[in-house]
Amino acid sequence: MTTDNRSTLFSPLTVPTPDGTGLTLRNRTILSPMCQYAVDRQDGVATDWHLQHYGAIAAGGFGMLTVESTGVSPVGRISPRDLGMYRDEQEAAHRHLVSFIHSQGAAAAVQLNHAGGRASGKPWLPGYHGGSAPLEDGGWQTVGMTDQSIAKGYRPTTKLDKAGIEQIVSNFAAAARRADAAGYDAIQLHGAHGYLLHQSLSPLTNTRTDEYGGSEENRFRLTREVVDAVRAVWPDSKPLGIRISATDWVKGGLDIDITSRLMHDLVVNHGVNWVDVSSGGLVNTPLQPSGPGFHAILGAQMKEALADTDAIVSVVGGISSPEQAETMLRTHQVDAVSIGRAAMRNPHWPAMAAARLGVPREDIPCAPQYWRAEW
Ligand SMILES: Cc1cc2nc3c(=O)[nH]c(=O)nc-3n(C[C@H](O)[C@H](O)[C@H](O)COP(=O)(O)O)c2cc1C
């Protein structure tokens, strides 16, 4: 516990990198990735909506923004209106976004994802009832670890063979190269919320009998291969992160012991530098919690499990009170907080929080144009 009253939330944080240079964030607030379903032509290209959305949030003082789930291939997108990172036009639009985010003093990460059996979903916009988007609305046949439907309302997947899995691993690497070219400072691999990597990690959904299923070693294989392929092309001067569902909240599924083991291995042996802790999303369960800071305990457990490494741990979930975020950091539960819905309600959440925590006016992270806002 620090003895002075300077805010820990608004102190800089250096995310380690393999080459030792590190990426220093101006503070410990990270925008959680949130799909905007705002692509106009189902082409994976960012639009004016993305620029104003991420632009306002960067101007609002976040240390780093994690741009929403971005498909590494057309069939890997969560919905027809998701961003992609597999075509030149997409890369160019990302570069424009990143450039504006940087101009506001924030770092930029992108969440790379293959949604597996949860790809081709309906955009989660008003009127949403879940499930697969019909083919006539831009949906497509999905691929997954098995030939089963991943959840009610989702079409059965085409089971990936070895060549299909290798293709996906190389899609991740190609997307990472493009993310570097677009200027991103960090990558967050999506290993959570029931998408392909999570589907492969959990015994609840991975019933394969080949080298990608069965034992823990086999179920971890795809994620390790993706991490290795991405690390091989992603510069050593840039952090590599992963979001993990630390538990499935179901007996027999992933739990914090299993996911801590995996994360420890990925950090120590495979070049991961940042672990973002979430949970669930694979199967429906009444145990899935909510409320203020609902993952804090999982974040603290993950940090404890990684205490002998230099990786940073962030946690997401119901964080909206500046005082609560400050306490989580001061008590060393985590190194940074990921903030989702609170940032949609108020893109200037960090500037507001800094003022509430007594950060001197000249140090409040806001755009100079907004300095006179009397935070
Ligand atoms: C509109 C919306 C879109 C989301 N899209 C993503 C996503 O692209 N990737 C992801 O990992 N989580 C996604 N999430 C989950 C959030 O990142 C976050 O984990 C969740 O909302 C809990 O954090 P919060 O209480 O701060 O909002 C999304 C959530 C919302 C509300």
mmCIF file of C-alpha atoms and ligand atoms in Angstrom:
data_model
loop_
_atom_site.group_PDB
_atom_site.id
_atom_site.type_symbol
_atom_site.label_atom_id
_atom_site.label_comp_id
_atom_site.label_asym_id
_atom_site.label_seq_id
_atom_site.Cartn_x
_atom_site.Cartn_y
_atom_site.Cartn_z
ATOM 1 C CA MET A 1 0.000 0.000 0.000
ATOM 2 C CA THR A 2 1.416 3.405 -0.940
ATOM 3 C CA THR A 3 1.551 5.922 1.876
ATOM 4 C CA ASP A 4 1.106 9.071 -0.179
ATOM 5 C CA ASN A 5 -2.169 10.059 -1.734
ATOM 6 C CA ARG A 6 -1.096 10.154 -5.366
ATOM 7 C CA SER A 7 -3.370 8.038 -7.502
ATOM 8 C CA THR A 8 -2.021 4.653 -8.528
ATOM 9 C CA LEU A 9 -4.700 4.398 -11.244
ATOM 10 C CA PHE A 10 -3.209 7.522 -12.822
ATOM 11 C CA SER A 11 0.423 6.506 -12.498
ATOM 12 C CA PRO A 12 2.178 5.228 -15.632
ATOM 13 C CA LEU A 13 2.485 1.520 -16.284
ATOM 14 C CA THR A 14 5.162 -0.166 -18.371
ATOM 15 C CA VAL A 15 3.975 -3.303 -20.133
ATOM 16 C CA PRO A 16 7.023 -5.551 -20.625
ATOM 17 C CA THR A 17 8.286 -6.624 -24.020
ATOM 18 C CA PRO A 18 10.753 -9.363 -24.986
ATOM 19 C CA ASP A 19 13.434 -6.832 -25.974
ATOM 20 C CA GLY A 20 13.236 -5.103 -22.585
ATOM 21 C CA THR A 21 12.119 -1.705 -23.887
ATOM 22 C CA GLY A 22 8.520 -1.983 -22.690
ATOM 23 C CA LEU A 23 5.433 -0.025 -23.674
ATOM 24 C CA THR A 24 4.691 2.735 -21.186
ATOM 25 C CA LEU A 25 1.043 3.705 -20.757
ATOM 26 C CA ARG A 26 0.185 7.137 -19.354
ATOM 27 C CA ASN A 27 -2.111 5.523 -16.787
ATOM 28 C CA ARG A 28 -3.635 2.162 -15.865
ATOM 29 C CA THR A 29 -7.030 2.485 -17.538
ATOM 30 C CA ILE A 30 -7.509 0.233 -20.563
ATOM 31 C CA LEU A 31 -10.530 0.288 -22.829
ATOM 32 C CA SER A 32 -12.011 -3.206 -22.959
ATOM 33 C CA PRO A 33 -12.648 -4.464 -26.504
ATOM 34 C CA MET A 34 -16.294 -3.958 -27.498
ATOM 35 C CA CYS A 35 -17.762 -4.918 -30.869
ATOM 36 C CA GLN A 36 -19.505 -1.978 -32.451
ATOM 37 C CA TYR A 37 -21.229 -3.888 -35.277
ATOM 38 C CA ALA A 38 -20.684 -0.703 -37.243
ATOM 39 C CA VAL A 39 -19.087 -1.964 -40.453
ATOM 40 C CA ASP A 40 -21.321 -0.719 -43.274
ATOM 41 C CA ARG A 41 -20.724 -3.087 -46.170
ATOM 42 C CA GLN A 42 -19.892 -6.390 -44.444
ATOM 43 C CA ASP A 43 -16.333 -5.848 -45.657
ATOM 44 C CA GLY A 44 -14.569 -5.646 -42.295
ATOM 45 C CA VAL A 45 -13.487 -2.035 -42.895
ATOM 46 C CA ALA A 46 -13.708 0.528 -40.065
ATOM 47 C CA THR A 47 -16.086 3.424 -40.652
ATOM 48 C CA ASP A 48 -16.614 6.960 -39.359
ATOM 49 C CA TRP A 49 -18.443 5.405 -36.416
ATOM 50 C CA HIS A 50 -15.262 3.660 -35.297
ATOM 51 C CA LEU A 51 -13.247 6.843 -35.653
ATOM 52 C CA GLN A 52 -15.608 8.898 -33.527
ATOM 53 C CA HIS A 53 -16.070 6.068 -30.987
ATOM 54 C CA TYR A 54 -12.388 5.320 -30.421
ATOM 55 C CA GLY A 55 -11.491 8.960 -30.999
ATOM 56 C CA ALA A 56 -13.664 10.187 -28.126
ATOM 57 C CA ILE A 57 -12.399 7.439 -25.836
ATOM 58 C CA ALA A 58 -8.762 8.246 -26.651
ATOM 59 C CA ALA A 59 -9.451 11.935 -26.026
ATOM 60 C CA GLY A 60 -11.112 10.908 -22.765
ATOM 61 C CA GLY A 61 -7.788 9.918 -21.233
ATOM 62 C CA PHE A 62 -7.471 6.136 -21.401
ATOM 63 C CA GLY A 63 -3.956 4.746 -21.126
ATOM 64 C CA MET A 64 -4.598 2.199 -23.854
ATOM 65 C CA LEU A 65 -7.564 1.346 -26.061
ATOM 66 C CA THR A 66 -8.216 -2.228 -27.082
ATOM 67 C CA VAL A 67 -9.989 -2.072 -30.415
ATOM 68 C CA GLU A 68 -12.855 -4.541 -30.631
ATOM 69 C CA SER A 69 -12.771 -8.184 -31.744
ATOM 70 C CA THR A 70 -11.251 -8.132 -35.224
ATOM 71 C CA GLY A 71 -11.553 -11.203 -37.415
ATOM 72 C CA VAL A 72 -8.348 -12.817 -38.662
ATOM 73 C CA SER A 73 -10.329 -14.185 -41.613
ATOM 74 C CA PRO A 74 -13.816 -13.640 -43.070
ATOM 75 C CA VAL A 75 -15.194 -16.787 -41.419
ATOM 76 C CA GLY A 76 -13.583 -15.826 -38.099
ATOM 77 C CA ARG A 77 -15.657 -12.670 -37.595
ATOM 78 C CA ILE A 78 -18.225 -12.701 -34.779
ATOM 79 C CA SER A 79 -20.803 -11.098 -37.060
ATOM 80 C CA PRO A 80 -21.072 -9.808 -40.632
ATOM 81 C CA ARG A 81 -20.618 -6.272 -39.272
ATOM 82 C CA ASP A 82 -17.301 -6.903 -37.465
ATOM 83 C CA LEU A 83 -13.905 -5.479 -38.267
ATOM 84 C CA GLY A 84 -11.370 -7.620 -40.107
ATOM 85 C CA MET A 85 -7.592 -7.696 -40.437
ATOM 86 C CA TYR A 86 -7.083 -9.710 -43.608
ATOM 87 C CA ARG A 87 -7.362 -7.171 -46.466
ATOM 88 C CA ASP A 88 -5.403 -4.058 -47.430
ATOM 89 C CA GLU A 89 -8.449 -1.754 -47.098
ATOM 90 C CA GLN A 90 -9.022 -3.013 -43.557
ATOM 91 C CA GLU A 91 -5.387 -2.446 -42.632
ATOM 92 C CA ALA A 92 -5.533 1.102 -44.025
ATOM 93 C CA ALA A 93 -8.658 1.927 -41.996
ATOM 94 C CA HIS A 94 -6.997 0.521 -38.846
ATOM 95 C CA ARG A 95 -3.946 2.727 -39.551
ATOM 96 C CA HIS A 96 -6.190 5.802 -39.629
ATOM 97 C CA LEU A 97 -7.793 4.800 -36.302
ATOM 98 C CA VAL A 98 -4.443 4.111 -34.644
ATOM 99 C CA SER A 99 -3.039 7.389 -35.851
ATOM 100 C CA PHE A 100 -5.875 9.330 -34.196
ATOM 101 C CA ILE A 101 -5.645 7.284 -30.983
ATOM 102 C CA HIS A 102 -1.910 8.062 -30.812
ATOM 103 C CA SER A 103 -2.526 11.756 -31.465
ATOM 104 C CA GLN A 104 -4.506 11.806 -28.198
ATOM 105 C CA GLY A 105 -1.699 10.298 -26.132
ATOM 106 C CA ALA A 106 -3.158 6.793 -25.789
ATOM 107 C CA ALA A 107 -1.634 3.493 -26.855
ATOM 108 C CA ALA A 108 -3.575 1.226 -29.213
ATOM 109 C CA ALA A 109 -4.095 -2.529 -28.980
ATOM 110 C CA VAL A 110 -6.224 -4.655 -31.270
ATOM 111 C CA GLN A 111 -8.074 -7.789 -30.262
ATOM 112 C CA LEU A 112 -7.477 -10.499 -32.870
ATOM 113 C CA ASN A 113 -10.083 -13.211 -32.914
ATOM 114 C CA HIS A 114 -11.409 -16.275 -34.635
ATOM 115 C CA ALA A 115 -14.947 -16.806 -33.400
ATOM 116 C CA GLY A 116 -15.180 -20.483 -34.461
ATOM 117 C CA GLY A 117 -18.718 -21.768 -33.908
ATOM 118 C CA ARG A 118 -19.828 -18.388 -32.606
ATOM 119 C CA ALA A 119 -18.844 -16.665 -35.833
ATOM 120 C CA SER A 120 -21.505 -15.457 -38.241
ATOM 121 C CA GLY A 121 -23.641 -14.298 -35.316
ATOM 122 C CA LYS A 122 -26.351 -11.703 -35.509
ATOM 123 C CA PRO A 123 -25.064 -8.231 -34.629
ATOM 124 C CA TRP A 124 -25.973 -7.469 -30.989
ATOM 125 C CA LEU A 125 -28.040 -4.399 -31.764
ATOM 126 C CA PRO A 126 -31.628 -3.490 -30.736
ATOM 127 C CA GLY A 127 -33.950 -6.437 -31.442
ATOM 128 C CA TYR A 128 -31.128 -8.963 -30.906
ATOM 129 C CA HIS A 129 -32.189 -12.470 -29.928
ATOM 130 C CA GLY A 130 -28.883 -14.298 -30.446
ATOM 131 C CA GLY A 131 -27.866 -17.101 -32.756
ATOM 132 C CA SER A 132 -26.494 -17.345 -36.268
ATOM 133 C CA ALA A 133 -27.086 -14.686 -38.892
ATOM 134 C CA PRO A 134 -28.996 -16.238 -41.806
ATOM 135 C CA LEU A 135 -27.072 -16.662 -45.060
ATOM 136 C CA GLU A 136 -29.314 -14.050 -46.738
ATOM 137 C CA ASP A 137 -28.210 -11.497 -44.105
ATOM 138 C CA GLY A 138 -24.542 -12.098 -44.833
ATOM 139 C CA GLY A 139 -24.077 -15.168 -42.606
ATOM 140 C CA TRP A 140 -21.809 -18.085 -43.526
ATOM 141 C CA GLN A 141 -21.023 -21.707 -42.701
ATOM 142 C CA THR A 142 -18.792 -21.704 -39.631
ATOM 143 C CA VAL A 143 -15.856 -23.905 -38.653
ATOM 144 C CA GLY A 144 -15.066 -25.240 -35.195
ATOM 145 C CA MET A 145 -13.288 -27.853 -33.102
ATOM 146 C CA THR A 146 -16.234 -30.259 -33.540
ATOM 147 C CA ASP A 147 -19.229 -30.594 -35.847
ATOM 148 C CA GLN A 148 -21.638 -29.596 -33.080
ATOM 149 C CA SER A 149 -23.512 -26.345 -32.630
ATOM 150 C CA ILE A 150 -21.721 -24.282 -29.977
ATOM 151 C CA ALA A 151 -24.914 -22.878 -28.444
ATOM 152 C CA LYS A 152 -28.661 -22.697 -28.952
ATOM 153 C CA GLY A 153 -29.502 -20.892 -32.184
ATOM 154 C CA TYR A 154 -26.046 -21.365 -33.728
ATOM 155 C CA ARG A 155 -25.649 -23.584 -36.791
ATOM 156 C CA PRO A 156 -23.516 -26.753 -36.462
ATOM 157 C CA THR A 157 -19.926 -26.111 -37.471
ATOM 158 C CA THR A 158 -17.747 -27.830 -40.022
ATOM 159 C CA LYS A 159 -15.134 -29.697 -37.995
ATOM 160 C CA LEU A 160 -11.637 -28.396 -38.640
ATOM 161 C CA ASP A 161 -9.103 -30.917 -39.883
ATOM 162 C CA LYS A 162 -5.364 -30.484 -39.353
ATOM 163 C CA ALA A 163 -4.987 -28.392 -42.525
ATOM 164 C CA GLY A 164 -7.884 -26.170 -41.433
ATOM 165 C CA ILE A 165 -6.269 -25.620 -38.042
ATOM 166 C CA GLU A 166 -2.924 -24.779 -39.662
ATOM 167 C CA GLN A 167 -4.709 -22.287 -41.891
ATOM 168 C CA ILE A 168 -6.197 -20.542 -38.871
ATOM 169 C CA VAL A 169 -2.822 -20.375 -37.129
ATOM 170 C CA SER A 170 -1.347 -18.733 -40.216
ATOM 171 C CA ASN A 171 -4.360 -16.362 -40.433
ATOM 172 C CA PHE A 172 -3.512 -15.141 -36.928
ATOM 173 C CA ALA A 173 0.118 -14.577 -37.926
ATOM 174 C CA ALA A 174 -0.866 -12.702 -41.096
ATOM 175 C CA ALA A 175 -3.270 -10.519 -39.101
ATOM 176 C CA ALA A 176 -0.510 -9.787 -36.571
ATOM 177 C CA ARG A 177 1.776 -8.618 -39.394
ATOM 178 C CA ARG A 178 -0.959 -6.298 -40.611
ATOM 179 C CA ALA A 179 -1.583 -5.041 -37.058
ATOM 180 C CA ASP A 180 2.094 -4.106 -36.851
ATOM 181 C CA ALA A 181 1.956 -2.362 -40.215
ATOM 182 C CA ALA A 182 -1.147 -0.462 -39.058
ATOM 183 C CA GLY A 183 0.857 0.883 -36.116
ATOM 184 C CA TYR A 184 -0.745 -0.991 -33.229
ATOM 185 C CA ASP A 185 1.336 -1.033 -30.048
ATOM 186 C CA ALA A 186 -0.078 -4.284 -28.686
ATOM 187 C CA ILE A 187 -2.125 -7.307 -29.686
ATOM 188 C CA GLN A 188 -4.680 -8.966 -27.478
ATOM 189 C CA LEU A 189 -5.516 -12.494 -28.611
ATOM 190 C CA HIS A 190 -9.106 -13.442 -27.818
ATOM 191 C CA GLY A 191 -8.902 -16.572 -25.705
ATOM 192 C CA ALA A 192 -12.212 -15.982 -23.914
ATOM 193 C CA HIS A 193 -16.015 -15.771 -24.217
ATOM 194 C CA GLY A 194 -16.647 -19.000 -26.100
ATOM 195 C CA TYR A 195 -14.758 -18.197 -29.322
ATOM 196 C CA LEU A 196 -12.449 -20.624 -31.113
ATOM 197 C CA LEU A 197 -9.471 -20.592 -28.727
ATOM 198 C CA HIS A 198 -11.774 -20.918 -25.734
ATOM 199 C CA GLN A 199 -13.718 -23.687 -27.526
ATOM 200 C CA SER A 200 -10.453 -25.549 -27.950
ATOM 201 C CA LEU A 201 -9.249 -24.997 -24.366
ATOM 202 C CA SER A 202 -12.347 -26.168 -22.542
ATOM 203 C CA PRO A 203 -13.238 -29.833 -22.092
ATOM 204 C CA LEU A 204 -16.894 -28.751 -22.183
ATOM 205 C CA THR A 205 -16.690 -28.013 -25.915
ATOM 206 C CA ASN A 206 -13.549 -29.749 -27.128
ATOM 207 C CA THR A 207 -14.378 -33.438 -27.525
ATOM 208 C CA ARG A 208 -11.735 -34.126 -30.179
ATOM 209 C CA THR A 209 -9.689 -37.295 -29.961
ATOM 210 C CA ASP A 210 -6.700 -36.140 -32.042
ATOM 211 C CA GLU A 211 -3.701 -34.121 -30.850
ATOM 212 C CA TYR A 212 -5.949 -31.036 -30.373
ATOM 213 C CA GLY A 213 -8.323 -32.662 -27.872
ATOM 214 C CA GLY A 214 -8.461 -34.813 -24.776
ATOM 215 C CA SER A 215 -5.582 -34.090 -22.387
ATOM 216 C CA GLU A 216 -4.845 -30.608 -21.093
ATOM 217 C CA GLU A 217 -1.641 -30.622 -23.133
ATOM 218 C CA ASN A 218 -3.654 -31.303 -26.303
ATOM 219 C CA ARG A 219 -6.409 -28.789 -25.534
ATOM 220 C CA PHE A 220 -3.779 -26.080 -24.940
ATOM 221 C CA ARG A 221 -2.084 -26.898 -28.263
ATOM 222 C CA LEU A 222 -4.025 -24.603 -30.607
ATOM 223 C CA THR A 223 -3.650 -21.592 -28.305
ATOM 224 C CA ARG A 224 0.083 -22.255 -27.942
ATOM 225 C CA GLU A 225 0.468 -22.575 -31.696
ATOM 226 C CA VAL A 226 -1.386 -19.305 -32.261
ATOM 227 C CA VAL A 227 0.708 -17.528 -29.634
ATOM 228 C CA ASP A 228 3.944 -18.878 -31.136
ATOM 229 C CA ALA A 229 2.944 -17.979 -34.690
ATOM 230 C CA VAL A 230 1.956 -14.459 -33.672
ATOM 231 C CA ARG A 231 5.032 -13.939 -31.487
ATOM 232 C CA ALA A 232 7.249 -15.014 -34.374
ATOM 233 C CA VAL A 233 6.057 -12.105 -36.540
ATOM 234 C CA TRP A 234 5.083 -9.535 -33.895
ATOM 235 C CA PRO A 235 8.042 -7.288 -32.984
ATOM 236 C CA ASP A 236 9.934 -8.007 -29.775
ATOM 237 C CA SER A 237 9.518 -4.322 -28.956
ATOM 238 C CA LYS A 238 5.732 -4.747 -28.653
ATOM 239 C CA PRO A 239 3.700 -6.515 -25.959
ATOM 240 C CA LEU A 240 1.586 -9.546 -26.765
ATOM 241 C CA GLY A 241 -1.520 -10.008 -24.665
ATOM 242 C CA ILE A 242 -4.280 -12.554 -24.290
ATOM 243 C CA ARG A 243 -7.777 -12.322 -22.829
ATOM 244 C CA ILE A 244 -8.785 -15.461 -20.985
ATOM 245 C CA SER A 245 -12.020 -16.708 -19.480
ATOM 246 C CA ALA A 246 -10.419 -17.716 -16.191
ATOM 247 C CA THR A 247 -13.309 -20.044 -15.412
ATOM 248 C CA ASP A 248 -16.309 -21.543 -17.213
ATOM 249 C CA TRP A 249 -18.303 -21.456 -13.948
ATOM 250 C CA VAL A 250 -19.248 -25.085 -14.619
ATOM 251 C CA LYS A 251 -17.895 -28.185 -12.890
ATOM 252 C CA GLY A 252 -15.668 -30.051 -15.320
ATOM 253 C CA GLY A 253 -14.893 -26.899 -17.322
ATOM 254 C CA LEU A 254 -11.997 -24.464 -17.139
ATOM 255 C CA ASP A 255 -11.193 -23.109 -13.694
ATOM 256 C CA ILE A 256 -8.683 -20.639 -12.324
ATOM 257 C CA ASP A 257 -6.113 -23.350 -11.556
ATOM 258 C CA ILE A 258 -6.171 -24.629 -15.134
ATOM 259 C CA THR A 259 -6.123 -21.206 -16.756
ATOM 260 C CA SER A 260 -3.391 -19.965 -14.378
ATOM 261 C CA ARG A 261 -1.236 -22.902 -15.457
ATOM 262 C CA LEU A 262 -1.817 -22.085 -19.105
ATOM 263 C CA MET A 263 -1.125 -18.379 -18.663
ATOM 264 C CA HIS A 264 2.036 -19.074 -16.678
ATOM 265 C CA ASP A 265 3.343 -21.269 -19.466
ATOM 266 C CA LEU A 266 2.414 -18.730 -22.157
ATOM 267 C CA VAL A 267 4.201 -15.959 -20.253
ATOM 268 C CA VAL A 268 7.324 -17.911 -19.293
ATOM 269 C CA ASN A 269 7.813 -19.962 -22.450
ATOM 270 C CA HIS A 270 5.892 -18.302 -25.281
ATOM 271 C CA GLY A 271 6.361 -14.533 -25.069
ATOM 272 C CA VAL A 272 3.026 -13.364 -23.647
ATOM 273 C CA ASN A 273 3.371 -10.123 -21.669
ATOM 274 C CA TRP A 274 -0.163 -9.139 -20.709
ATOM 275 C CA VAL A 275 -3.032 -11.249 -19.380
ATOM 276 C CA ASP A 276 -6.527 -9.758 -19.325
ATOM 277 C CA VAL A 277 -8.868 -11.696 -17.045
ATOM 278 C CA SER A 278 -12.517 -12.254 -17.877
ATOM 279 C CA SER A 279 -14.731 -15.319 -17.458
ATOM 280 C CA GLY A 280 -17.487 -17.451 -18.925
ATOM 281 C CA GLY A 281 -19.237 -17.011 -22.238
ATOM 282 C CA LEU A 282 -18.844 -20.623 -23.344
ATOM 283 C CA VAL A 283 -21.927 -22.271 -21.901
ATOM 284 C CA ASN A 284 -24.934 -20.837 -20.124
ATOM 285 C CA THR A 285 -24.725 -21.074 -16.366
ATOM 286 C CA PRO A 286 -26.606 -19.422 -13.522
ATOM 287 C CA LEU A 287 -23.284 -19.093 -11.665
ATOM 288 C CA GLN A 288 -21.952 -16.380 -14.019
ATOM 289 C CA PRO A 289 -21.625 -13.360 -11.668
ATOM 290 C CA SER A 290 -22.207 -9.662 -12.279
ATOM 291 C CA GLY A 291 -22.088 -6.472 -10.198
ATOM 292 C CA PRO A 292 -19.325 -4.060 -9.209
ATOM 293 C CA GLY A 293 -15.875 -5.487 -9.946
ATOM 294 C CA PHE A 294 -17.269 -8.999 -10.387
ATOM 295 C CA HIS A 295 -13.991 -10.515 -11.628
ATOM 296 C CA ALA A 296 -11.697 -8.818 -9.097
ATOM 297 C CA ILE A 297 -10.994 -12.026 -7.195
ATOM 298 C CA LEU A 298 -10.080 -13.865 -10.416
ATOM 299 C CA GLY A 299 -7.745 -11.046 -11.406
ATOM 300 C CA ALA A 300 -6.031 -11.214 -8.021
ATOM 301 C CA GLN A 301 -5.676 -14.987 -8.276
ATOM 302 C CA MET A 302 -4.172 -14.698 -11.753
ATOM 303 C CA LYS A 303 -1.751 -12.022 -10.563
ATOM 304 C CA GLU A 304 -0.693 -14.264 -7.707
ATOM 305 C CA ALA A 305 -0.147 -17.151 -10.135
ATOM 306 C CA LEU A 306 2.050 -14.912 -12.323
ATOM 307 C CA ALA A 307 3.899 -13.292 -9.409
ATOM 308 C CA ASP A 308 7.212 -14.849 -10.438
ATOM 309 C CA THR A 309 6.959 -13.330 -13.935
ATOM 310 C CA ASP A 310 7.051 -9.758 -15.244
ATOM 311 C CA ALA A 311 3.697 -9.992 -17.082
ATOM 312 C CA ILE A 312 1.041 -7.464 -16.257
ATOM 313 C CA VAL A 313 -2.472 -8.548 -15.332
ATOM 314 C CA SER A 314 -5.604 -6.529 -16.005
ATOM 315 C CA VAL A 315 -9.135 -7.468 -15.087
ATOM 316 C CA VAL A 316 -12.485 -6.552 -16.587
ATOM 317 C CA GLY A 317 -16.024 -6.625 -15.299
ATOM 318 C CA GLY A 318 -18.310 -4.090 -13.669
ATOM 319 C CA ILE A 319 -15.593 -1.547 -12.964
ATOM 320 C CA SER A 320 -17.158 1.887 -12.967
ATOM 321 C CA SER A 321 -16.229 3.458 -9.653
ATOM 322 C CA PRO A 322 -12.901 5.340 -9.639
ATOM 323 C CA GLU A 323 -12.457 4.592 -5.952
ATOM 324 C CA GLN A 324 -12.948 0.868 -6.479
ATOM 325 C CA ALA A 325 -10.468 0.837 -9.372
ATOM 326 C CA GLU A 326 -7.962 2.762 -7.278
ATOM 327 C CA THR A 327 -8.300 0.292 -4.401
ATOM 328 C CA MET A 328 -7.850 -2.701 -6.718
ATOM 329 C CA LEU A 329 -4.546 -1.223 -7.847
ATOM 330 C CA ARG A 330 -3.326 0.017 -4.470
ATOM 331 C CA THR A 331 -3.892 -3.408 -2.969
ATOM 332 C CA HIS A 332 -1.958 -4.976 -5.878
ATOM 333 C CA GLN A 333 -4.874 -7.139 -6.970
ATOM 334 C CA VAL A 334 -4.054 -6.281 -10.595
ATOM 335 C CA ASP A 335 -1.790 -3.908 -12.555
ATOM 336 C CA ALA A 336 -4.479 -2.264 -14.685
ATOM 337 C CA VAL A 337 -8.254 -2.151 -15.087
ATOM 338 C CA SER A 338 -10.167 -2.882 -18.292
ATOM 339 C CA ILE A 339 -13.280 -0.788 -18.617
ATOM 340 C CA GLY A 340 -16.092 -1.603 -21.013
ATOM 341 C CA ARG A 341 -19.619 -0.355 -20.632
ATOM 342 C CA ALA A 342 -18.642 2.541 -18.352
ATOM 343 C CA ALA A 343 -16.618 3.895 -21.299
ATOM 344 C CA MET A 344 -19.650 3.734 -23.583
ATOM 345 C CA ARG A 345 -21.672 5.650 -21.007
ATOM 346 C CA ASN A 346 -18.874 8.175 -20.571
ATOM 347 C CA PRO A 347 -15.952 8.141 -23.040
ATOM 348 C CA HIS A 348 -14.227 10.617 -20.726
ATOM 349 C CA TRP A 349 -14.308 8.190 -17.797
ATOM 350 C CA PRO A 350 -10.568 8.554 -17.031
ATOM 351 C CA ALA A 351 -10.687 12.350 -16.944
ATOM 352 C CA MET A 352 -13.728 12.199 -14.658
ATOM 353 C CA ALA A 353 -12.077 9.549 -12.457
ATOM 354 C CA ALA A 354 -8.812 11.476 -12.220
ATOM 355 C CA ALA A 355 -10.645 14.560 -10.997
ATOM 356 C CA ARG A 356 -12.584 12.502 -8.442
ATOM 357 C CA LEU A 357 -9.358 10.957 -7.166
ATOM 358 C CA GLY A 358 -7.761 14.353 -6.658
ATOM 359 C CA VAL A 359 -5.301 14.293 -9.550
ATOM 360 C CA PRO A 360 -4.033 17.889 -10.004
ATOM 361 C CA ARG A 361 -5.873 19.726 -12.753
ATOM 362 C CA GLU A 362 -2.804 20.003 -14.982
ATOM 363 C CA ASP A 363 -2.347 16.201 -14.866
ATOM 364 C CA ILE A 364 -5.930 15.219 -15.720
ATOM 365 C CA PRO A 365 -5.704 13.158 -18.911
ATOM 366 C CA CYS A 366 -7.945 15.010 -21.306
ATOM 367 C CA ALA A 367 -7.632 16.632 -24.694
ATOM 368 C CA PRO A 368 -6.320 20.225 -24.442
ATOM 369 C CA GLN A 369 -9.525 21.355 -26.135
ATOM 370 C CA TYR A 370 -11.434 20.054 -23.092
ATOM 371 C CA TRP A 371 -9.073 21.363 -20.429
ATOM 372 C CA ARG A 372 -11.530 24.094 -19.442
ATOM 373 C CA ALA A 373 -14.331 21.585 -18.828
ATOM 374 C CA GLU A 374 -13.893 22.031 -15.041
ATOM 375 C CA TRP A 375 -13.522 18.334 -14.357
HETATM 376 C C1 LIG B 1 -21.322 -3.864 -26.763
HETATM 377 C C2 LIG B 1 -20.329 -4.850 -26.232
HETATM 378 C C3 LIG B 1 -19.446 -5.467 -27.106
HETATM 379 C C4 LIG B 1 -18.473 -6.355 -26.623
HETATM 380 N N1 LIG B 1 -17.545 -6.882 -27.491
HETATM 381 C C5 LIG B 1 -16.490 -7.563 -27.011
HETATM 382 C C6 LIG B 1 -15.394 -7.903 -27.839
HETATM 383 O O1 LIG B 1 -15.311 -7.513 -29.009
HETATM 384 N N2 LIG B 1 -14.384 -8.633 -27.290
HETATM 385 C C7 LIG B 1 -14.386 -9.004 -25.970
HETATM 386 O O2 LIG B 1 -13.449 -9.673 -25.517
HETATM 387 N N3 LIG B 1 -15.396 -8.653 -25.149
HETATM 388 C C8 LIG B 1 -16.417 -7.922 -25.634
HETATM 389 N N4 LIG B 1 -17.396 -7.479 -24.775
HETATM 390 C C9 LIG B 1 -17.215 -7.695 -23.331
HETATM 391 C C10 LIG B 1 -16.509 -6.471 -22.721
HETATM 392 O O3 LIG B 1 -15.220 -6.279 -23.254
HETATM 393 C C11 LIG B 1 -16.379 -6.607 -21.193
HETATM 394 O O4 LIG B 1 -15.584 -7.736 -20.923
HETATM 395 C C12 LIG B 1 -17.734 -6.761 -20.508
HETATM 396 O O5 LIG B 1 -18.647 -5.791 -21.001
HETATM 397 C C13 LIG B 1 -17.609 -6.609 -18.993
HETATM 398 O O6 LIG B 1 -16.938 -5.406 -18.670
HETATM 399 P P1 LIG B 1 -17.735 -4.064 -18.251
HETATM 400 O O7 LIG B 1 -18.561 -4.402 -17.054
HETATM 401 O O8 LIG B 1 -16.662 -3.053 -17.949
HETATM 402 O O9 LIG B 1 -18.575 -3.664 -19.418
HETATM 403 C C14 LIG B 1 -18.403 -6.633 -25.244
HETATM 404 C C15 LIG B 1 -19.330 -6.055 -24.375
HETATM 405 C C16 LIG B 1 -20.264 -5.150 -24.848
HETATM 406 C C17 LIG B 1 -21.194 -4.473 -23.867
#
